[in-house]
Coordinates of C-alpha atoms in Angstrom, one line a residue:
X2 CA -0.1 0.1 0.0
X3 CA 1.4 3.5 -1.1
X4 CA 0.9 6.6 0.7
X5 CA -1.7 7.4 -1.9
X6 CA -3.7 4.8 -1.7
X7 CA -4.2 5.0 1.7
X8 CA -7.9 4.4 3.1
X9 CA -9.9 7.4 4.5
X10 CA -11.2 5.4 7.1
X11 CA -7.5 5.4 8.5
X12 CA -6.9 9.0 7.8
X13 CA -10.3 9.4 10.0
X14 CA -9.0 7.6 13.4
X15 CA -5.7 9.1 12.9
X16 CA -7.2 12.9 13.2
X17 CA -9.2 11.8 16.3
X18 CA -6.4 9.7 18.2
X19 CA -4.4 12.5 17.4
X20 CA -6.6 15.9 18.3
X21 CA -7.2 13.5 21.3
X22 CA -3.9 12.1 22.3
X23 CA -5.4 9.3 22.8
X24 CA -6.2 5.9 21.5
X25 CA -8.8 5.1 24.4
X26 CA -10.4 8.1 23.6
X27 CA -10.5 8.7 20.2
X28 CA -12.0 4.7 20.4
X29 CA -14.6 6.1 22.6
X30 CA -15.5 8.9 19.3
X31 CA -15.4 6.7 16.4
X32 CA -17.1 3.2 18.5
X33 CA -14.3 1.2 18.2
X34 CA -11.9 -0.7 20.6
X35 CA -8.9 1.0 21.2
X36 CA -7.3 -2.1 20.1
X37 CA -8.6 -1.2 16.7
X38 CA -7.2 2.6 17.0
X39 CA -3.7 1.2 17.9
X40 CA -3.7 -1.6 14.7
X41 CA -4.6 0.9 12.9
X42 CA -2.0 3.5 13.9
X43 CA 0.1 0.9 13.5
X44 CA -0.1 0.1 10.0
X45 CA -0.5 3.6 9.3
X46 CA 3.0 3.7 10.6
X47 CA 4.3 1.0 8.7
X48 CA 3.6 2.3 5.4
X49 CA 4.7 6.1 5.8
X50 CA 7.5 4.6 7.3
X51 CA 7.8 7.4 10.2
X52 CA 6.8 7.2 13.8
X53 CA 3.3 9.3 14.0
X54 CA 2.7 9.0 18.1
X55 CA 4.6 8.7 20.6
X56 CA 2.9 6.0 23.3
X57 CA 3.7 6.1 27.2
X58 CA 1.0 4.7 29.7
X59 CA -3.0 6.3 28.3
X60 CA -1.4 8.8 26.0
X61 CA -0.5 9.0 22.8
X62 CA 1.1 12.2 21.7
X63 CA 1.6 12.8 18.3
X64 CA 5.7 12.8 17.5
X65 CA 6.8 15.9 15.0
X66 CA 5.8 14.2 12.1
X67 CA 2.7 13.1 14.0
X68 CA 2.2 16.9 14.3
X69 CA 2.8 18.1 10.7
X70 CA 0.3 15.2 9.4
X71 CA -2.3 16.0 12.0
X72 CA -2.0 20.2 11.0
X73 CA -2.7 19.1 7.1
X74 CA -5.5 16.3 8.0
X75 CA -7.4 19.2 10.4
X76 CA -7.5 20.6 7.9
X77 CA -8.6 18.8 4.5
X78 CA -11.1 17.6 6.9
X79 CA -12.3 21.4 7.6
X80 CA -12.7 21.4 3.7
X81 CA -14.2 18.7 3.3
X82 CA -16.9 19.3 6.1
X83 CA -17.2 22.8 4.1
X84 CA -18.1 21.1 1.2
X85 CA -20.4 18.9 2.6
X86 CA -21.9 21.9 4.4
X87 CA -22.5 23.7 1.1
X88 CA -24.2 21.3 -0.6
X89 CA -26.3 19.9 1.5
X90 CA -30.1 20.8 1.9
X91 CA -30.7 19.1 5.2
X92 CA -30.2 20.7 8.4
X93 CA -29.4 24.9 9.1
X94 CA -27.4 26.2 6.1
X95 CA -24.8 28.8 8.1
X96 CA -23.7 31.5 6.5
X97 CA -20.6 33.1 8.1
X98 CA -20.4 36.6 7.6
X99 CA -18.1 39.7 8.6
X100 CA -19.5 43.1 8.6
X101 CA -18.3 46.8 8.9
X102 CA -19.4 47.6 12.4
X103 CA -22.1 50.8 11.8
X104 CA -23.5 48.6 9.0
X105 CA -23.8 45.8 10.8
X106 CA -25.7 47.8 14.0
X107 CA -27.6 50.4 12.4
X108 CA -29.1 48.8 9.1
X109 CA -28.2 44.7 8.9
X110 CA -28.5 43.8 12.4
X111 CA -32.4 45.6 12.6
X112 CA -33.4 43.3 9.5
X113 CA -31.5 39.7 10.4
X114 CA -35.3 39.2 12.0
X115 CA -37.2 39.2 8.6
X116 CA -34.5 37.5 7.0
X117 CA -34.3 34.5 8.7
X118 CA -38.6 34.6 9.2
X119 CA -38.6 34.3 5.7
X120 CA -35.8 31.9 4.8
X121 CA -36.5 29.2 7.4
X122 CA -33.5 26.7 7.7
X123 CA -31.4 29.2 7.3
X124 CA -28.6 30.4 10.2
X125 CA -26.1 33.4 10.5
X126 CA -23.2 34.0 12.5
X127 CA -22.4 38.0 12.4
X128 CA -19.2 39.0 13.6
X129 CA -18.1 43.1 13.3
X130 CA -15.0 44.6 12.8
X131 CA -12.9 47.5 10.6
X132 CA -10.0 45.1 10.0
X133 CA -10.9 43.4 6.4
X134 CA -11.1 39.6 6.8
X135 CA -8.7 37.7 4.9
X136 CA -10.6 34.8 3.7
X137 CA -7.2 32.5 4.6
X138 CA -8.1 30.5 7.5
X139 CA -11.6 29.9 6.1
X140 CA -13.5 31.6 8.9
X141 CA -16.0 33.5 7.3
X142 CA -17.6 33.3 3.6
X143 CA -18.1 37.0 3.1
X144 CA -17.4 40.3 4.2
X145 CA -19.4 43.6 4.5
X146 CA -16.4 46.1 4.1
X147 CA -16.9 50.1 4.7
X148 CA -14.3 52.2 1.2
X149 CA -12.8 50.5 -1.8
X150 CA -12.4 46.9 -0.9
X151 CA -8.9 45.3 -0.2
X152 CA -7.2 42.3 -1.3
X153 CA -6.5 40.5 -4.5
X154 CA -8.7 37.7 -6.5
X155 CA -12.2 38.4 -4.2
X156 CA -15.6 39.4 -5.8
X157 CA -17.4 42.2 -4.9
X158 CA -20.8 43.6 -5.1
X159 CA -21.6 47.1 -4.4
X160 CA -24.3 47.8 -2.9
X161 CA -26.0 50.9 -4.3
X162 CA -25.1 54.3 -3.4
X163 CA -26.1 56.0 -0.4
X164 CA -27.0 59.6 0.3
X165 CA -25.1 61.6 2.4
X166 CA -25.9 64.7 4.5
X167 CA -26.3 66.8 7.4
X168 CA -28.1 65.3 10.0
X169 CA -29.4 66.6 13.5
X170 CA -32.4 66.0 16.3
X171 CA -35.6 68.2 15.4
X172 CA -35.0 70.7 18.0
X173 CA -32.0 72.1 16.1
X174 CA -33.3 71.3 12.8
X175 CA -35.7 74.3 13.2
X176 CA -32.5 76.6 13.3
X177 CA -31.1 75.6 10.0
X178 CA -32.6 77.1 6.7
X179 CA -29.4 76.9 4.6
X180 CA -25.6 75.9 4.6
X181 CA -24.4 78.5 5.8
X182 CA -26.6 78.1 9.4
X183 CA -24.3 75.7 10.0
X184 CA -21.5 77.7 11.5
X185 CA -23.7 77.9 14.3
X186 CA -24.1 74.9 15.4
X187 CA -22.2 72.0 16.8
X188 CA -20.6 69.4 13.7
X189 CA -20.2 65.7 14.5
X190 CA -17.6 64.4 12.7
X191 CA -16.5 60.5 12.2
X192 CA -13.2 60.5 11.5
X193 CA -13.2 57.2 9.6
X194 CA -15.6 58.4 6.8
X195 CA -14.9 59.2 3.3
X196 CA -17.0 62.0 3.1
X197 CA -15.9 64.4 5.8
X198 CA -16.8 67.9 6.1
X199 CA -14.4 69.8 3.9
X200 CA -16.0 67.8 1.0
X201 CA -19.6 68.5 1.9
X202 CA -18.8 72.2 2.5
X203 CA -16.9 72.7 -0.8
X204 CA -19.8 70.5 -2.4
X205 CA -21.9 73.9 -1.6
X206 CA -19.4 76.5 -2.3
X207 CA -18.3 77.3 1.6
X208 CA -14.8 77.3 3.7
X209 CA -15.8 74.5 5.8
X210 CA -15.1 75.7 9.9
X211 CA -11.3 75.1 11.2
X212 CA -12.8 72.1 12.7
X213 CA -15.7 70.0 14.2
X214 CA -16.4 70.2 17.9
X215 CA -17.0 66.5 18.2
X216 CA -15.0 63.3 16.7
X217 CA -16.0 59.7 16.5
X218 CA -14.3 57.1 15.0
X219 CA -18.0 55.3 14.4
X220 CA -21.0 56.4 12.4
X221 CA -23.1 54.5 14.8
X222 CA -21.7 56.6 17.7
X223 CA -21.8 60.5 15.4
X224 CA -25.6 59.2 15.2
X225 CA -26.4 58.6 18.5
X226 CA -24.8 61.8 19.8
X227 CA -26.3 63.8 17.0
X228 CA -29.9 61.8 17.9
X229 CA -28.9 62.5 21.4
X230 CA -29.3 66.4 21.0
X231 CA -25.0 67.2 20.8
X232 CA -25.1 68.5 17.4
X233 CA -25.3 67.5 13.5
X234 CA -23.5 64.6 12.2
X235 CA -22.3 64.1 8.2
X236 CA -23.7 60.8 7.5
X237 CA -25.8 58.4 5.3
X238 CA -29.3 58.3 5.3
X239 CA -28.8 54.6 4.9
X240 CA -27.3 54.2 8.5
X241 CA -29.6 56.4 10.0
X242 CA -32.7 54.7 8.4
X243 CA -34.3 53.6 12.0
X244 CA -33.5 57.2 13.5
X245 CA -35.2 58.9 10.8
X246 CA -38.2 57.1 10.8
X247 CA -38.9 57.1 14.3
X248 CA -38.3 61.3 14.4
X249 CA -34.7 61.4 16.4
X250 CA -33.2 62.6 13.5
X251 CA -34.0 65.0 10.7
X252 CA -32.2 65.8 7.9
X253 CA -32.7 69.7 7.6
X254 CA -30.9 70.7 4.3
X255 CA -32.8 68.5 2.5
X256 CA -33.1 69.9 -0.9
X257 CA -31.7 73.2 0.5
X258 CA -28.5 71.8 -0.3
X259 CA -26.0 69.7 -2.7
X260 CA -25.9 66.4 -1.4
X261 CA -22.5 63.7 -1.5
X262 CA -23.6 60.3 -3.3
X263 CA -21.1 57.4 -3.4
X264 CA -20.9 53.8 -3.0
X265 CA -19.9 53.1 0.9
X266 CA -20.1 49.4 0.9
X267 CA -19.1 46.4 -0.6
X268 CA -19.5 42.8 -0.3
X269 CA -17.0 41.4 -0.7
X270 CA -16.4 36.9 -1.0
X271 CA -13.4 34.6 -2.5
X272 CA -14.0 32.8 -5.8
X273 CA -14.3 29.5 -3.8
X274 CA -17.7 31.0 -1.8
X275 CA -19.6 31.7 -4.9
X276 CA -20.9 27.9 -4.6
X277 CA -21.9 28.8 -0.9
X278 CA -25.8 28.4 -1.5
X279 CA -26.2 30.4 1.8
X280 CA -24.2 33.6 0.3
X281 CA -25.9 33.4 -2.8
X282 CA -29.2 33.5 -0.7
X283 CA -27.9 36.2 1.3
X284 CA -26.3 37.9 -1.4
X285 CA -29.9 37.7 -3.5
X286 CA -31.5 38.7 -0.1
X287 CA -29.5 41.8 0.2
X288 CA -30.1 43.0 -3.5
X289 CA -34.0 43.1 -3.2
X290 CA -33.3 45.3 0.2
X291 CA -31.0 47.6 -1.5
X292 CA -33.0 47.4 -4.5
X293 CA -29.6 47.0 -6.9
X294 CA -28.9 44.3 -9.1
X295 CA -27.0 41.1 -7.3
X296 CA -23.4 39.9 -8.7
X297 CA -23.9 37.6 -11.6
X298 CA -21.0 35.9 -9.8
X299 CA -23.5 34.4 -7.5
X300 CA -26.5 33.6 -9.7

């Protein structure tokens, strides 16, 4: 027998024994006897011509060669299980999604309950963070990123145009009827935004104030501060949908100023994820919610 013709059952036994560091515990997991596990590992070592375990009492710690093999085998089984999950129609369909924090908090999370109701059998694992997913450890299927997508070889679906405009509470909005009125108001800046106050004032033919009065590193914090009456935030109406609908935020210069429209968010994913059924389902739902055309890669 050559290494290439090793039965999958022997590799499965090796993975369990190396992971548990015990032939006895591996036997219990696999419904085998400890003797059967030991014999299988002896045959595997003879075939490969290298010791894979150091037997000591009840333990069986992998040797250096065993650790190397275990690293590759565990990743191979993870990929195999992932592939089976992707094509299986039984059991929950899991989507592992990373997302920009403000988009997750302000737009996506409030809609997830309806998404899951409309698509029974779907599960979502959502993580938020400013660092882009590298897709090197198979932890996520896709990422919703803010700004220009990074990373070579990734596919992307732009999430449509967003409108950026001054937003504040209703009481403050009564004091603002033209762009110049903003010079009398405390301005709130999101430091990580691509569109900031100097861009907006320039587009409206005005010189921007030297600096904003309040600064935050997340849009959802700036929106909360504006809704609580701390000043005027320059933010996306998409991210502020709930606050605007509830009357907690008002756009005092809507139709009275030049607004900025741009594509702020993208759904990105590696080419291998195109075969992921949960991602295709989610992408089509996302496109429907945003009234955009889904990526042809996910048809």
